[in-house]
Every structure is written in C-alpha cells, then in structure tokens.
Coordinates of C-alpha atoms (C1' of nucleotides) in Angstrom, one line a residue:
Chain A
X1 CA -2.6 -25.5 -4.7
X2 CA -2.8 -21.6 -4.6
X3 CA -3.8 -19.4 -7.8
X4 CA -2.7 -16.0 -8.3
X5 CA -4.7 -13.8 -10.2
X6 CA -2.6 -10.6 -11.1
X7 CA -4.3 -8.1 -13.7
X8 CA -2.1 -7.1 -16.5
X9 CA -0.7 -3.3 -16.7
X10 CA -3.9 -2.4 -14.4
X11 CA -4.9 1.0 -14.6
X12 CA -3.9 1.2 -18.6
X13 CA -6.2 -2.0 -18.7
X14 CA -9.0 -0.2 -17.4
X15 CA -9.0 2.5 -19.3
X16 CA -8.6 0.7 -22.9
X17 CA -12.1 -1.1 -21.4
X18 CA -13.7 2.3 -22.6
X19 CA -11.4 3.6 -25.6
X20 CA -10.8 0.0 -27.2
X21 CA -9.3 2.4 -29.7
X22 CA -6.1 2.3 -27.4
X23 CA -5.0 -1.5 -27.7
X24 CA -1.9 -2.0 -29.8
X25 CA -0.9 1.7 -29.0
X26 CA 1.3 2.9 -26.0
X27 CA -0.6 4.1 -23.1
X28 CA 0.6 4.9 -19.6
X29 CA -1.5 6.4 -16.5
X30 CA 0.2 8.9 -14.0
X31 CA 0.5 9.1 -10.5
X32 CA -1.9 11.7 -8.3
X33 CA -1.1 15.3 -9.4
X34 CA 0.3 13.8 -13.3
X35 CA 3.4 13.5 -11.0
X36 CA 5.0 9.8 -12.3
X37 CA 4.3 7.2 -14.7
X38 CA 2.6 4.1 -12.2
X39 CA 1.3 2.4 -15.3
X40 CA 2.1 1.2 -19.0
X41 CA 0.6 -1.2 -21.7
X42 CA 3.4 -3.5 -23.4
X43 CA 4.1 -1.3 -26.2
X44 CA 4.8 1.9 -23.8
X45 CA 7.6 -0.5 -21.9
X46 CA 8.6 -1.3 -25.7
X47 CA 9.6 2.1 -26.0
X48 CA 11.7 2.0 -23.0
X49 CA 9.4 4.2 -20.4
X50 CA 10.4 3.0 -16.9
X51 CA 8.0 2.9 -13.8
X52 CA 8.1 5.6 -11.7
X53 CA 9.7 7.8 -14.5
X54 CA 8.5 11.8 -13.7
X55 CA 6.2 12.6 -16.6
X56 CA 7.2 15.9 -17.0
X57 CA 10.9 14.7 -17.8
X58 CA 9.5 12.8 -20.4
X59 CA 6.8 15.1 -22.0
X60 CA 8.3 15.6 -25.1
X61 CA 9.3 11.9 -25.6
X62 CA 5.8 10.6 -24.6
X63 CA 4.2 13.5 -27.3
X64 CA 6.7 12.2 -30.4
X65 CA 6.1 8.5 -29.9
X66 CA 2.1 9.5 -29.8
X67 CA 1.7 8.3 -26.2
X68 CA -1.6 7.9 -24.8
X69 CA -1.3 9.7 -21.2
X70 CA -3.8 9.7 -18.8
X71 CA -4.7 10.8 -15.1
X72 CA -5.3 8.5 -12.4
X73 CA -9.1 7.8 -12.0
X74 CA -9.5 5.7 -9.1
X75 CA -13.0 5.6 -8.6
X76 CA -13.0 3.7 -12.1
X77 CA -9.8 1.6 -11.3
X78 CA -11.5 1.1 -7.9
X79 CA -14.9 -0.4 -9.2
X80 CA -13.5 -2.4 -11.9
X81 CA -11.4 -4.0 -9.3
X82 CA -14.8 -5.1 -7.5
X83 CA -15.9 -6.6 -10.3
X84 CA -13.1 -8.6 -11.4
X85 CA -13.0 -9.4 -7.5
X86 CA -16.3 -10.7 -7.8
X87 CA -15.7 -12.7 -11.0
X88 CA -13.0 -14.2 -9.3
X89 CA -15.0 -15.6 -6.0
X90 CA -17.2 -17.8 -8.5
X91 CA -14.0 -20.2 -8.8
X92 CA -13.3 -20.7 -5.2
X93 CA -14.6 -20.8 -1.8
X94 CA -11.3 -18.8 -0.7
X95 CA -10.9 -15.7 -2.2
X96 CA -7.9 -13.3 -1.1
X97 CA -7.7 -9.7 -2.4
X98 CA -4.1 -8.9 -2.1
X99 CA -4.2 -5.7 -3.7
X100 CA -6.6 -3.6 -6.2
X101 CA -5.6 -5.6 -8.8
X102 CA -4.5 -9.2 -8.2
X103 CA -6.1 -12.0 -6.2
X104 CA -4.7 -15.2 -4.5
X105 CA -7.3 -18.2 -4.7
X106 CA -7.1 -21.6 -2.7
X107 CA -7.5 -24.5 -5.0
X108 CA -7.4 -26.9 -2.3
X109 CA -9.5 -30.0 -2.6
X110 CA -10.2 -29.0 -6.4
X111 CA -9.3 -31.9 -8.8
X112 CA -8.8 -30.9 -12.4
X113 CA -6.5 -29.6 -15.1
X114 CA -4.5 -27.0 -13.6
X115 CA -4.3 -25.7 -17.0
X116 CA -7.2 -25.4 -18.0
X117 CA -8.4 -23.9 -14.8
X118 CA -6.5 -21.1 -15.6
X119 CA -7.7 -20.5 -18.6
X120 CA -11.0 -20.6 -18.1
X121 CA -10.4 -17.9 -15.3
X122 CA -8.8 -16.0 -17.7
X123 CA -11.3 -16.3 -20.5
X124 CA -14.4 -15.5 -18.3
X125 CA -12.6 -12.0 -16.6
X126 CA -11.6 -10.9 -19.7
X127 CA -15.3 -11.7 -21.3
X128 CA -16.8 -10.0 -18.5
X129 CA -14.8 -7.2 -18.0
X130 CA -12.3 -7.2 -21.0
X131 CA -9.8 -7.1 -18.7
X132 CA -6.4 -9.3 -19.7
X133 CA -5.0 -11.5 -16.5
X134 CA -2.1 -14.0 -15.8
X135 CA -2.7 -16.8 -13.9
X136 CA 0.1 -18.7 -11.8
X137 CA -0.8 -22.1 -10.3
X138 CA 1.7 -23.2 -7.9
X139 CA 2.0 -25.3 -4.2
X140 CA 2.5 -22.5 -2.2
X141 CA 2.0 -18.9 -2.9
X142 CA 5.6 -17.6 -3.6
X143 CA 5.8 -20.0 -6.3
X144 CA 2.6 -18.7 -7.4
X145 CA 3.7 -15.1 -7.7
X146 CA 7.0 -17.0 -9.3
X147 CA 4.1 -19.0 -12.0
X148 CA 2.4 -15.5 -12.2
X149 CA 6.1 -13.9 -13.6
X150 CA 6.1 -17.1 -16.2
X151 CA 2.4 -16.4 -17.4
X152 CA 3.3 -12.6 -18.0
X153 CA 6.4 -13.5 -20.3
X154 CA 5.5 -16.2 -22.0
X155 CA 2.9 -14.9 -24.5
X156 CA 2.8 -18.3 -26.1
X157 CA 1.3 -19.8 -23.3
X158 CA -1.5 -17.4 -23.1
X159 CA -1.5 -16.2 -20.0
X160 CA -1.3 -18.9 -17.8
X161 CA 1.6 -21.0 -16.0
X162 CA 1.0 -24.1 -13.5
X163 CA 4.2 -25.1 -11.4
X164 CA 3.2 -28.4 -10.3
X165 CA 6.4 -31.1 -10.0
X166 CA 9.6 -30.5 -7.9
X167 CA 11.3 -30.7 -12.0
X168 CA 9.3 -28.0 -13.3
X169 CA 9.4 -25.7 -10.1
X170 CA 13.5 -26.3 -10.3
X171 CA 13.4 -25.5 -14.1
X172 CA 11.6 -21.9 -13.0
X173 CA 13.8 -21.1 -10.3
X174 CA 16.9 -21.6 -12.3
X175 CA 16.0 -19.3 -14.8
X176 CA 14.6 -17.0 -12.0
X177 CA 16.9 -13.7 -11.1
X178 CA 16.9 -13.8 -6.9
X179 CA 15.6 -10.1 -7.2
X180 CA 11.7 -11.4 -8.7
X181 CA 11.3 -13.3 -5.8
X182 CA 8.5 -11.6 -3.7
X183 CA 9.7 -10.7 -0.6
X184 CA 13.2 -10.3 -1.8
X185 CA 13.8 -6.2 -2.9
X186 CA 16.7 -4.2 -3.4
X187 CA 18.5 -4.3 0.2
X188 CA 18.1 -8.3 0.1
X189 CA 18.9 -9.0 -3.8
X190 CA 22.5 -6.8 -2.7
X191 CA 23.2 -8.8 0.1
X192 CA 22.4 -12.1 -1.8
X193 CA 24.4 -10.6 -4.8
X194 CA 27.5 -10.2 -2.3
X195 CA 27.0 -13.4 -1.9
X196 CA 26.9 -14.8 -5.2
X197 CA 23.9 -15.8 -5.0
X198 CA 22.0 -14.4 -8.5
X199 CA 19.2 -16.3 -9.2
X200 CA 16.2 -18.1 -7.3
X201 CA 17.8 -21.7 -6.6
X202 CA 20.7 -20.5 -6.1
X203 CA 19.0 -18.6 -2.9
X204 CA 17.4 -21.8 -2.1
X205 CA 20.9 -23.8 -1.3
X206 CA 21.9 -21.1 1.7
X207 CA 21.9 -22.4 5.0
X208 CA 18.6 -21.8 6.9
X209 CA 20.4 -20.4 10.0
X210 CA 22.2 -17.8 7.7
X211 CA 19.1 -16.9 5.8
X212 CA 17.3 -16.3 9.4
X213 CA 20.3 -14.6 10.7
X214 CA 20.7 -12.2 7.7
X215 CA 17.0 -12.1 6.6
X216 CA 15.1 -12.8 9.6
X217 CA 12.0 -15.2 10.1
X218 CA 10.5 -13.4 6.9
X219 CA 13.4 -13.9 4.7
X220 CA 13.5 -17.6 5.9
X221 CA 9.6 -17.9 5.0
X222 CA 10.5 -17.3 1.5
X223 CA 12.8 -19.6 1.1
X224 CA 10.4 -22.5 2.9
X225 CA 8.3 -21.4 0.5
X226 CA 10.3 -21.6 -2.4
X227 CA 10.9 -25.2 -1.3
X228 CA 7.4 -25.6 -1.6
X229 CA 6.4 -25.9 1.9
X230 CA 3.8 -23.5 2.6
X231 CA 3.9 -21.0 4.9
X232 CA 1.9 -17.9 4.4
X233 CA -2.1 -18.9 4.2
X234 CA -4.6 -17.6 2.9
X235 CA -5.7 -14.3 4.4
X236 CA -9.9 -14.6 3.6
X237 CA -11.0 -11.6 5.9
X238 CA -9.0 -8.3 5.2
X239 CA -7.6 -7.3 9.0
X240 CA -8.7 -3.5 10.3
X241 CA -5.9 -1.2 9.3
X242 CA -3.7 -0.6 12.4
X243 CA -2.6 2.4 10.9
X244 CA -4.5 4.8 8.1
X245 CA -3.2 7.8 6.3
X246 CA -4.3 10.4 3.9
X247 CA -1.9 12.4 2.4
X248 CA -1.6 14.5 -0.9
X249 CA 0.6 16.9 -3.0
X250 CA -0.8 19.8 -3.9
X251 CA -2.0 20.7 -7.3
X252 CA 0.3 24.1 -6.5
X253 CA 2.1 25.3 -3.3
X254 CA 0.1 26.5 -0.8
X255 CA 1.2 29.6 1.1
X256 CA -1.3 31.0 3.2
X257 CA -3.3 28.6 6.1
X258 CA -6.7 29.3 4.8
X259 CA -5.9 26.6 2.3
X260 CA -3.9 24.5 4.2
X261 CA -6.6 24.4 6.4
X262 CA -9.3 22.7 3.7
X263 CA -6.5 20.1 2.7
X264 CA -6.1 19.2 6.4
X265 CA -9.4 19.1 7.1
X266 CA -10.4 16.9 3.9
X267 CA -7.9 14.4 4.8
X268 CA -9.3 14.2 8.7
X269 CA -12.7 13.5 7.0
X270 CA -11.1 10.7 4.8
X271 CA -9.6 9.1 7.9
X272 CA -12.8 9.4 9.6
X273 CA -14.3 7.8 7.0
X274 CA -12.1 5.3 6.8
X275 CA -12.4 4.6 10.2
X276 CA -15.7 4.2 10.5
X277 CA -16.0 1.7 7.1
X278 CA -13.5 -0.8 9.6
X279 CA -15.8 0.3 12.6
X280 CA -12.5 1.5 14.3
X281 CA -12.0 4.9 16.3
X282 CA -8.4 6.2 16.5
X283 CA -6.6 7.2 19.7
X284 CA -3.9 9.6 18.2
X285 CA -2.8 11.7 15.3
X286 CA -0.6 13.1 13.5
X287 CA -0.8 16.3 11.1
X288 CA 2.4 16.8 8.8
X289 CA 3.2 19.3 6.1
X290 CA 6.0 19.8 3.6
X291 CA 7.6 22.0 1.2
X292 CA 9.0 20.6 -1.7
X293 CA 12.2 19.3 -1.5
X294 CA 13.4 19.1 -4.8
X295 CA 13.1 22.5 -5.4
X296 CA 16.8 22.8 -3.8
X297 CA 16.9 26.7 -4.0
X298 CA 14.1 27.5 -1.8
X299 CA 13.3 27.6 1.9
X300 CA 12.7 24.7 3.1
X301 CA 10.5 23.5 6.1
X302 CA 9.0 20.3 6.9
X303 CA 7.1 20.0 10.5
X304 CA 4.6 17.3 12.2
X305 CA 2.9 17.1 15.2
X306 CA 2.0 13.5 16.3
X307 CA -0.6 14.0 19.7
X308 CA -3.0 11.7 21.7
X309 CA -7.1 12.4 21.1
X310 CA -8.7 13.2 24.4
X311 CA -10.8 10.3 23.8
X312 CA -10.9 7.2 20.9
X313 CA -12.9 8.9 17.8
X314 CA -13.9 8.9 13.8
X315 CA -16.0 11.9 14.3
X316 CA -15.4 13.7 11.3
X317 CA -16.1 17.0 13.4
X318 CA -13.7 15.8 16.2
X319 CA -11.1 14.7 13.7
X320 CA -11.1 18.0 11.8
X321 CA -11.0 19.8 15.0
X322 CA -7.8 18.3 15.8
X323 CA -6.2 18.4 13.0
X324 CA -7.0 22.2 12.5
X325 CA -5.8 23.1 15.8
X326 CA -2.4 20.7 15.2
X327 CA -2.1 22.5 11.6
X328 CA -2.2 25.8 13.1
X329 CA 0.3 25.0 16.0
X330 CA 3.3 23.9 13.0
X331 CA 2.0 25.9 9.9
X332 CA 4.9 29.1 9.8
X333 CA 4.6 32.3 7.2
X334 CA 7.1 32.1 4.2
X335 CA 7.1 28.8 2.9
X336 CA 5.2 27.1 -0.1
X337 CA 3.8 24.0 1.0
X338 CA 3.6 21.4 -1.4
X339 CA 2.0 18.4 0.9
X340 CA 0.2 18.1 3.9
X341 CA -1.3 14.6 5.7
X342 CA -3.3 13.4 8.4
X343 CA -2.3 9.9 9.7
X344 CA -4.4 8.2 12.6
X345 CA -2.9 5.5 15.0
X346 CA -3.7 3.7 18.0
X347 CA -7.1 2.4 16.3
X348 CA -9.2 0.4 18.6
X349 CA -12.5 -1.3 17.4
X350 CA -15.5 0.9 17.9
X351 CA -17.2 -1.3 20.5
X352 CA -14.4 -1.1 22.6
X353 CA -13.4 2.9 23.0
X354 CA -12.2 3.8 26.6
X355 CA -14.6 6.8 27.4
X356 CA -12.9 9.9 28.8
X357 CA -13.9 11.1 31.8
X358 CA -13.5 14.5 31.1
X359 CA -14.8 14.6 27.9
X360 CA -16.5 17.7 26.7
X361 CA -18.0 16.7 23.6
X362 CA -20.9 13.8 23.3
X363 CA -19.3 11.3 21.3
X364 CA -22.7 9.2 21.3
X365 CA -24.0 12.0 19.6
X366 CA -21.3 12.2 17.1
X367 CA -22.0 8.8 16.1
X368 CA -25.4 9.3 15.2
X369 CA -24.7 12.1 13.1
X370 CA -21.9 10.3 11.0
X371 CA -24.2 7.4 10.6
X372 CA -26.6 10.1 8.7
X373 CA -23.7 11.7 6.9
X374 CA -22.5 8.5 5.4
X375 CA -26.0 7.1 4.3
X376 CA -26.9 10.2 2.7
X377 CA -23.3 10.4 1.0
X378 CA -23.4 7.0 0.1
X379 CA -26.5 7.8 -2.0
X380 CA -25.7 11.0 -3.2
X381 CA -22.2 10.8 -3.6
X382 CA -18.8 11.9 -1.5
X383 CA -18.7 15.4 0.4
X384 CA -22.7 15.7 -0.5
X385 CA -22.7 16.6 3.2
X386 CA -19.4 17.9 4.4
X387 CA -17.8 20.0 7.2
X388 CA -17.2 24.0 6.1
X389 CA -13.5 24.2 6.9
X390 CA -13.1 21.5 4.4
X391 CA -13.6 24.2 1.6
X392 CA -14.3 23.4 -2.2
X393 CA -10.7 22.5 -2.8
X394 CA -10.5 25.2 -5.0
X395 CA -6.9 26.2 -4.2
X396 CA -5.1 23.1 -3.7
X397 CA -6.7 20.4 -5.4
X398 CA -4.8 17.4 -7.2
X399 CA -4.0 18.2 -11.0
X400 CA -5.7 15.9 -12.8
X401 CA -5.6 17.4 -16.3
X402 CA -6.0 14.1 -18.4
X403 CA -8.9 12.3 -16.3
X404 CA -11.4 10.0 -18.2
X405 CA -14.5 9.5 -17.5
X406 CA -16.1 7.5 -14.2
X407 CA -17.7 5.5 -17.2
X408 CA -19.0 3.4 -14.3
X409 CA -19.6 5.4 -11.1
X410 CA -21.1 8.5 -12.2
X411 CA -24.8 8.9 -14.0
X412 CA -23.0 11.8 -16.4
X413 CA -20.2 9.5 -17.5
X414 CA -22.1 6.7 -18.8
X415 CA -21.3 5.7 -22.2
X416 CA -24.5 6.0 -24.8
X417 CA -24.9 3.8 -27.1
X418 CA -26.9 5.4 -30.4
X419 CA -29.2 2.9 -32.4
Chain B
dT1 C1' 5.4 24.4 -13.9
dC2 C1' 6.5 19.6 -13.1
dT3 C1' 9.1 14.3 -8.8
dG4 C1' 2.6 9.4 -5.8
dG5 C1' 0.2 7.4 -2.0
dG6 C1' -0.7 3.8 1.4
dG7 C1' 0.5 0.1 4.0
dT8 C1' 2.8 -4.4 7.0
dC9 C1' 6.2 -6.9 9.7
dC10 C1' 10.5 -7.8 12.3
dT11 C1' 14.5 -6.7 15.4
dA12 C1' 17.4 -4.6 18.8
dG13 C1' 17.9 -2.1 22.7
dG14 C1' 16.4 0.3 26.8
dA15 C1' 13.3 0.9 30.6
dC16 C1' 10.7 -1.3 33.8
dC17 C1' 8.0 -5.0 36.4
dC18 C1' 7.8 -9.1 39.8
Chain C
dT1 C1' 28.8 -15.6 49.1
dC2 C1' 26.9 -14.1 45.3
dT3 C1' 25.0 -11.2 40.9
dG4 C1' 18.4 -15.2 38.6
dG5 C1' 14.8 -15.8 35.6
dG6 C1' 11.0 -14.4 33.2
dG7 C1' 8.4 -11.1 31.2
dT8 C1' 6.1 -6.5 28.9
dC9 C1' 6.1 -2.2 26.5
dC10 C1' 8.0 1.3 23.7
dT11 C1' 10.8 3.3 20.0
dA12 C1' 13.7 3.7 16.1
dG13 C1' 15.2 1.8 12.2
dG14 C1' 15.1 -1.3 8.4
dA15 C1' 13.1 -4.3 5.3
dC16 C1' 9.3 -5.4 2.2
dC17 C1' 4.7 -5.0 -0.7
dC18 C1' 1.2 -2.8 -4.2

DNA sequence: TCTGGGGTCCTAGGACCC
DNA sequence: TCTGGGGTCCTAGGACCC
C-alpha cells in the first residue's frame, strides 16, 4: 500500500501558521512578481477565484470581498516543507518527496487500520506544524493520488480516504471525471472525451494496445495502475537534475544592459549553486531574454543563445562569465525587457568532468573558492559573498509588495512572544 | 502598472556506424 | 541476383507534473 500525503492549499497554509487570525477568511498567495493567483484557502475558491487568475484583473474584486493577498515567500514555504517532510519520515522507512508540498509513503509490510493510520498522520503534522493534510491510502500510487482527491472533498471524513477492495476502488473511479487522473491533462482528457470516454472506469475498459498507441507506454502505465497493478515505485533518493534553470520577470522592464547584466549574472550564480548542492558541473548553457508579449503594441524581441562551456563547470565566476559575454552578444538597444534566464544542460557529476586541454582558467582552484563561498553563505545567509556584476538588484528585482515575514529563517522575523 | 517558475519523459525521424 | 540486420545519437515536438 502507498500513502500520499498532499498538504492542503500549501502556501495559504503556511502563512495562516503565523496570522491564525486568517482561518475562516479568504486568502490567496501570488505568483513571483504579485503576477497570478498560485494559491487559495477554501473560502477564496468559494468566491469563485480560479488558479492562475492575473491578480491585477481581479484587484478590485479581491479588495471588496476583503481578500487576504500575499506575496510568495519561499524561503518560509520552503522550510515548512522540511519540516513537514521530516514529520512525515517518522511513519515509514520510505519516504518520497514528490513536490514541496506532498509526499508519497510505502506502507509495505505495515499491518494496521489503514484508517486510522491516516489519521494519526494527519493529527501529528497538523500538531506539529498546524499544517492541514489529506491523506489517500491506496494499492498503487495513482489510486493514491485518486484516494488523495476523495480525502480533500469529503470534509466528513476528515481528511483521510483508504481505497483498499477492488469494490471500493470501482465505486471511486466511477464517480471519477477521466481529467483528475494524474497523468491524464488537457490534450489526453480531449482525446478520451472524443472518445466518449468521461470518467476514470470508463478509461479503464479501452483496449491496452489503443491506449499505448494513442497514449504511449506512459498513458498505458496509468491505466495498469488504475487497475491496481503497480507500476511506478517508489523514488527514495531524488535523481541529479539533468537540466536546471533560473529564470525571472522583472519587477519593471529593463532597458539598458547594466541591469540586464546583474539579473544574468544572479541567475548564473543560482545555477552554480544549484549545481554544486547535486555535486554536478554543467557542460552548456543557455542565456535567453524577453520582452513582454502581452503588451501587443510594443516592439517586440525575444533572443537566446544556447553554447558549449570550454570545459564542465559550477564556478560561479565561470558561469557569470559566460553568461555575461552570451548576454552581451543577443542584448539589442530599444526594447524593454521584461525576463531574462540562465538554463544549464549537459550536467555531468562533479567527479567525472572531462578536463579541457586548453583550458585557461584553474578549475581546481575554482573549486576551492566555491567551497569557501558556500560555507560562509550558508552561515551568514545568501549573496553574503557574491560576484560584483551581480549588482544589489536594485533595478530589476521581483515585486514583492505583500511579503510576510521569514517567521522561521531569519533572526529579525521571529515572532516574540510578551509575558 | 500589472499575465510565474521549474522540471520530466516519450516518440518519430534523420544521420550515421558496422 | 539481390537490396540485411542491428544499433546509437541527436533534435524537435508533444505530452505531463507541481
């Protein structure tokens, strides 16, 4: 049996652990820049606010209905997400961290009330952290997302839904619209609809070959698993990213190249960073900026420049280097920029970097002084040592104008507590 | 004024190898 | 006279997830 833990309306969760104030009243969290709506507690979806809804189209609708709005704070969402992480690993052996905010457990070998399982996962991470979760308990781990949809809607059961005989499991996927299966989105759920296929059992009498012909091997997967033969396993150690981006908008359009320049080099150093926490090096890059394309009535231009590295790196200095000298080769005059990006491929494990032979900086060197700059801003906090170029941000930096506090990852923002 | 950011996997087809 | 068999690598495009 598989578990999946999925943390209800996430971000919106996180920030009514600090501002208890906020439960029982809509509150939804925005995208980077305050751009869209990524988050919202029941009573904002009450009121009809979609995901992914522009927040500036619905400003004045979100100020009369007394909407609680914030910024993104991912450094908070981040480390509650450890911790719930960490609560979690206390009921299993096999933990998988799907995504910031759900979990997939292997129950295997574990003989007690499903139910009751599940609810005692649920009471101890919302004791802990105050943090409300749904638990699915299923065979394989599609039905477990498919038990995970149950436990969200049906308040009665508090949170928790166990799909453990062939009757039950058929009862779910009756009721089950094809389109909430995971692994079927938009594209799929069409071609299913076409073929009159609406709801999850319906899917599940197609013929295999058609399924693999139309849906390939993945699309087949689900339906083995919907059959409850498992299929997917458990995935304990997270795999080195074969491919890591950093990308932003802008807080305003950028014009001239001196600031383009400190965006482009930030994002190198995130790579680099990121790099280095997978102990990978990347082999080639790409640099991309953008103006913004839904302003319709102005110039547009949109470039990138995808090249090899003379040599396997996540030298920050290296990285920046590149990426400045790949900015300046696509950046033109005349245009407001509204994103720029730094993508590395071709990442290779640090142990096993082909040297160059004409390489004309000492990468060994390089190491040494990343392995400095990451223990002292580990302790001191991000950018405590950083590379010039990479400016103060000044300029360019994300809008962020409703941002809590880091009530747990910065000495400033802890919470006092008066006698 | 204003529209997020970061990933994975699979397939088909072409070029090329022995 | 006849037109094998087995394989890799790369790219573009399409699907999906949170």
């Amino acid at each position: 049996m598989f578990a999946l833990v999925d943390c209800n309306n996430f971000y919106v969760s996180c920030e009514r652990v600090f501002r208890p104030d906020l439960n029982g009243r809509p509150v939804v969290v925005l995208s980077n820049n305050d751009g869209c709506i990524i988050s919202r507690s029941n009573e904002a979806k009450e009121l009809g606010i979609r995901m992914g809804e522009p927040a500036f189209k619905i400003a004045e609708f979100l100020q009369k209905n007394k909407v609680e709005v914030f910024s993104s704070n991912y450094a908070l969402y981040g480390d509650l997400s450890h911790r719930v992480m960490s609560t979690l690993s206390q009921f299993t052996p096999e933990l998988e961290i799907y995504s910031i905010d759900e979990a997939f457990l292997s129950l295997a070998g574990l003989s007690v009330n499903w139910e009751e399982y599940g609810q005692k996962i649920r009471a101890t991470i919302l004791r802990n952290l105050g943090i409300p979760v749904s638990v699915g308990i299923a065979p394989t781990k599609v039905l477990a997302k498919v038990a995970n949809h149950y436990a969200k809607k049906a308040r009665e059961k508090q949170g928790v839904w166990v799909l453990d005989s062939p009757e039950r499991i058929e009862k779910a996927l009756r009721k089950l619209a094809v389109d909430e299966v995971w692994g079927i989105g938009r594209q799929y759920s069409k071609l299913l609809k076409a073929q009159k296929v609406q709801t999850a059992w319906e899917f599940l009498q197609l013929d295999d070959d058609w399924v693999r012909r139309r849906m390939t091997v993945v699309g087949l997967r689900v339906k083995k698993e919907l059959e409850g033969i498992a299929c997917l396993t458990m995935e304990l150690i997270p795999p080195a990213k074969k491919v890591i981006c950093t990308s932003r908008s802008f807080g305003t359009d950028q014009t001239d190249l001196e600031p383009l320049e400190e965006a482009v080099a930030t994002y190198a150093a995130r790579c680099a960073e990121k790099l280095r926490r997978q102990h990978s090096c990347a082999g080639m890059m790409m640099v991309f900026l953008h103006t913004n394309g839904f302003k319709e009535d102005e110039p547009q231009y949109a470039k990138n420049l995808v090249f090899k590295l003379p040599a396997a790196t996540n030298s920050t200095i290296e990285l920046i280097r590149h990426a400045r000298a790949a900015l300046r080769a696509i950046y033109k005059k005349g245009y407001r920029y509204k994103k720029a990006g730094v993508i590395v491929m071709e990442i290779v494990s640090e142990e096993r970097v082909q040297g160059s032979l004409f390489a004309c900086v000492d990468l060994v060197k390089h190491a040494a002084i990343m392995k400095q700059i990451d223990r002292i801003n580990a302790k001191y906090g991000r950018d405590t040592i950083k590379i010039a170029t990479q400016g103060s941000g000044e300029k360019w930096k994300l809008r962020r104008r409703k941002l809590s506090p880091c009530y747990t990852t910065r000495w400033e923002d802890i919470i006092k507590v008066r006698v």
